[in-house]
Coordinates of C-alpha atoms in Angstrom, one line a residue:
M1 CA 0.1 -0.1 0.0
A2 CA 1.5 3.3 -1.0
I3 CA 1.5 6.3 1.2
D4 CA 1.8 9.9 0.3
K5 CA 4.4 12.3 1.7
E6 CA 1.9 14.6 3.5
T7 CA 0.4 11.5 5.4
L8 CA 3.9 10.2 6.3
L9 CA 5.1 13.6 7.7
K10 CA 1.9 14.3 9.6
Q11 CA 2.4 14.4 13.4
R12 CA 0.8 11.4 15.1
F13 CA 1.4 11.6 18.8
G14 CA -0.5 9.4 21.2
E15 CA -1.6 11.0 24.4
Q16 CA -2.9 9.8 27.7
E17 CA -3.8 10.8 31.2
V18 CA -1.5 9.7 34.0
Q19 CA -2.7 9.5 37.7
I20 CA 0.0 10.6 40.2
P21 CA -1.3 8.9 43.3
G22 CA -2.4 11.4 46.0
V23 CA -1.5 14.4 43.8
A24 CA -3.3 14.8 40.4
V25 CA -3.8 13.7 36.8
V26 CA -1.4 14.9 34.2
R27 CA -1.6 14.4 30.5
V28 CA 1.4 13.3 28.5
R29 CA 2.2 12.5 24.8
A30 CA 4.7 10.2 23.1
L31 CA 8.1 11.5 22.4
T32 CA 9.1 12.2 18.7
R33 CA 11.8 10.2 17.2
G34 CA 14.2 13.0 17.5
E35 CA 13.4 13.5 21.2
A36 CA 13.8 9.8 21.8
L37 CA 17.2 9.8 20.2
Q38 CA 18.3 12.8 22.3
V39 CA 17.5 11.1 25.6
R40 CA 19.7 8.2 24.6
D41 CA 22.7 10.5 24.8
K42 CA 25.4 8.7 27.0
T43 CA 26.7 12.0 28.2
M44 CA 23.6 13.1 30.1
G45 CA 22.9 12.0 33.6
T46 CA 19.6 10.3 34.6
A47 CA 18.2 13.5 36.3
E48 CA 18.9 15.5 33.1
I49 CA 17.2 13.1 30.9
E50 CA 14.2 13.0 33.1
R51 CA 14.0 16.7 33.0
K52 CA 14.1 16.8 29.2
L53 CA 11.7 13.9 28.8
L54 CA 9.1 15.5 31.1
A55 CA 9.5 19.0 29.7
W56 CA 9.0 17.6 26.2
A57 CA 6.2 15.1 26.8
L58 CA 4.0 16.8 29.5
V59 CA 1.0 18.3 27.7
E60 CA -1.0 19.4 30.7
P61 CA 0.5 21.1 32.7
K62 CA 3.2 22.3 30.3
L63 CA 6.5 22.5 32.2
T64 CA 10.1 23.7 31.5
E65 CA 13.1 21.8 32.4
D66 CA 13.6 24.3 35.4
D67 CA 10.0 23.5 36.4
V68 CA 10.7 19.8 36.3
R69 CA 13.9 20.3 38.3
A70 CA 11.9 22.1 41.0
W71 CA 9.4 19.2 40.9
Q72 CA 12.2 16.7 41.2
D73 CA 13.4 18.6 44.3
A74 CA 9.9 18.8 45.9
S75 CA 8.6 15.4 45.4
P76 CA 9.2 11.8 46.7
A77 CA 11.6 9.6 44.6
G78 CA 8.9 7.6 43.0
E79 CA 6.4 10.3 42.0
L80 CA 7.9 11.2 38.7
E81 CA 8.7 7.6 37.9
V82 CA 5.0 6.9 37.2
V83 CA 4.8 9.7 34.6
V84 CA 8.1 8.8 33.0
D85 CA 7.2 5.2 32.7
A86 CA 3.9 6.1 31.0
I87 CA 5.8 8.4 28.5
V88 CA 8.3 5.5 27.7
K89 CA 5.5 3.1 27.2
L90 CA 3.5 5.5 25.1
S91 CA 6.6 6.2 22.9
G92 CA 7.1 2.6 22.3
M93 CA 10.5 2.6 24.0
E94 CA 10.1 0.0 26.7
K95 CA 12.5 -2.6 25.1
A96 CA 15.1 0.2 24.4
A97 CA 14.8 1.4 28.0
A98 CA 15.1 -2.1 29.3
K99 CA 18.2 -2.7 27.2
A100 CA 19.8 0.6 28.2
A101 CA 19.2 -0.1 31.9
Y102 CA 20.7 -3.6 31.5
R103 CA 23.8 -2.2 29.8
E104 CA 24.2 0.4 32.5
F105 CA 23.8 -2.1 35.3
R106 CA 26.4 -4.5 33.6
G107 CA 28.8 -1.7 32.8

């Protein structure tokens, strides 16, 4: 089945709501391919990757990296993890994330 250029280049981001237990519901979208490739950068630390990922993928509320840093500093350790996990899953990056975690652990 042939596809035209306009259809191929049209943005197609899945979105979903994520419940942060005891806090609120946020809305996230999948990462673009370009964003996903950037968070695989080996020179960035985990906290920086998390800030970028959340700043890009949070739809509601929209946060900057500085906002995410403030959230990191104000929240319990697992609070952001539920949101990050939803973004990774929605982006279809679960296998890549698991492989990267394994390499980091083995390295």
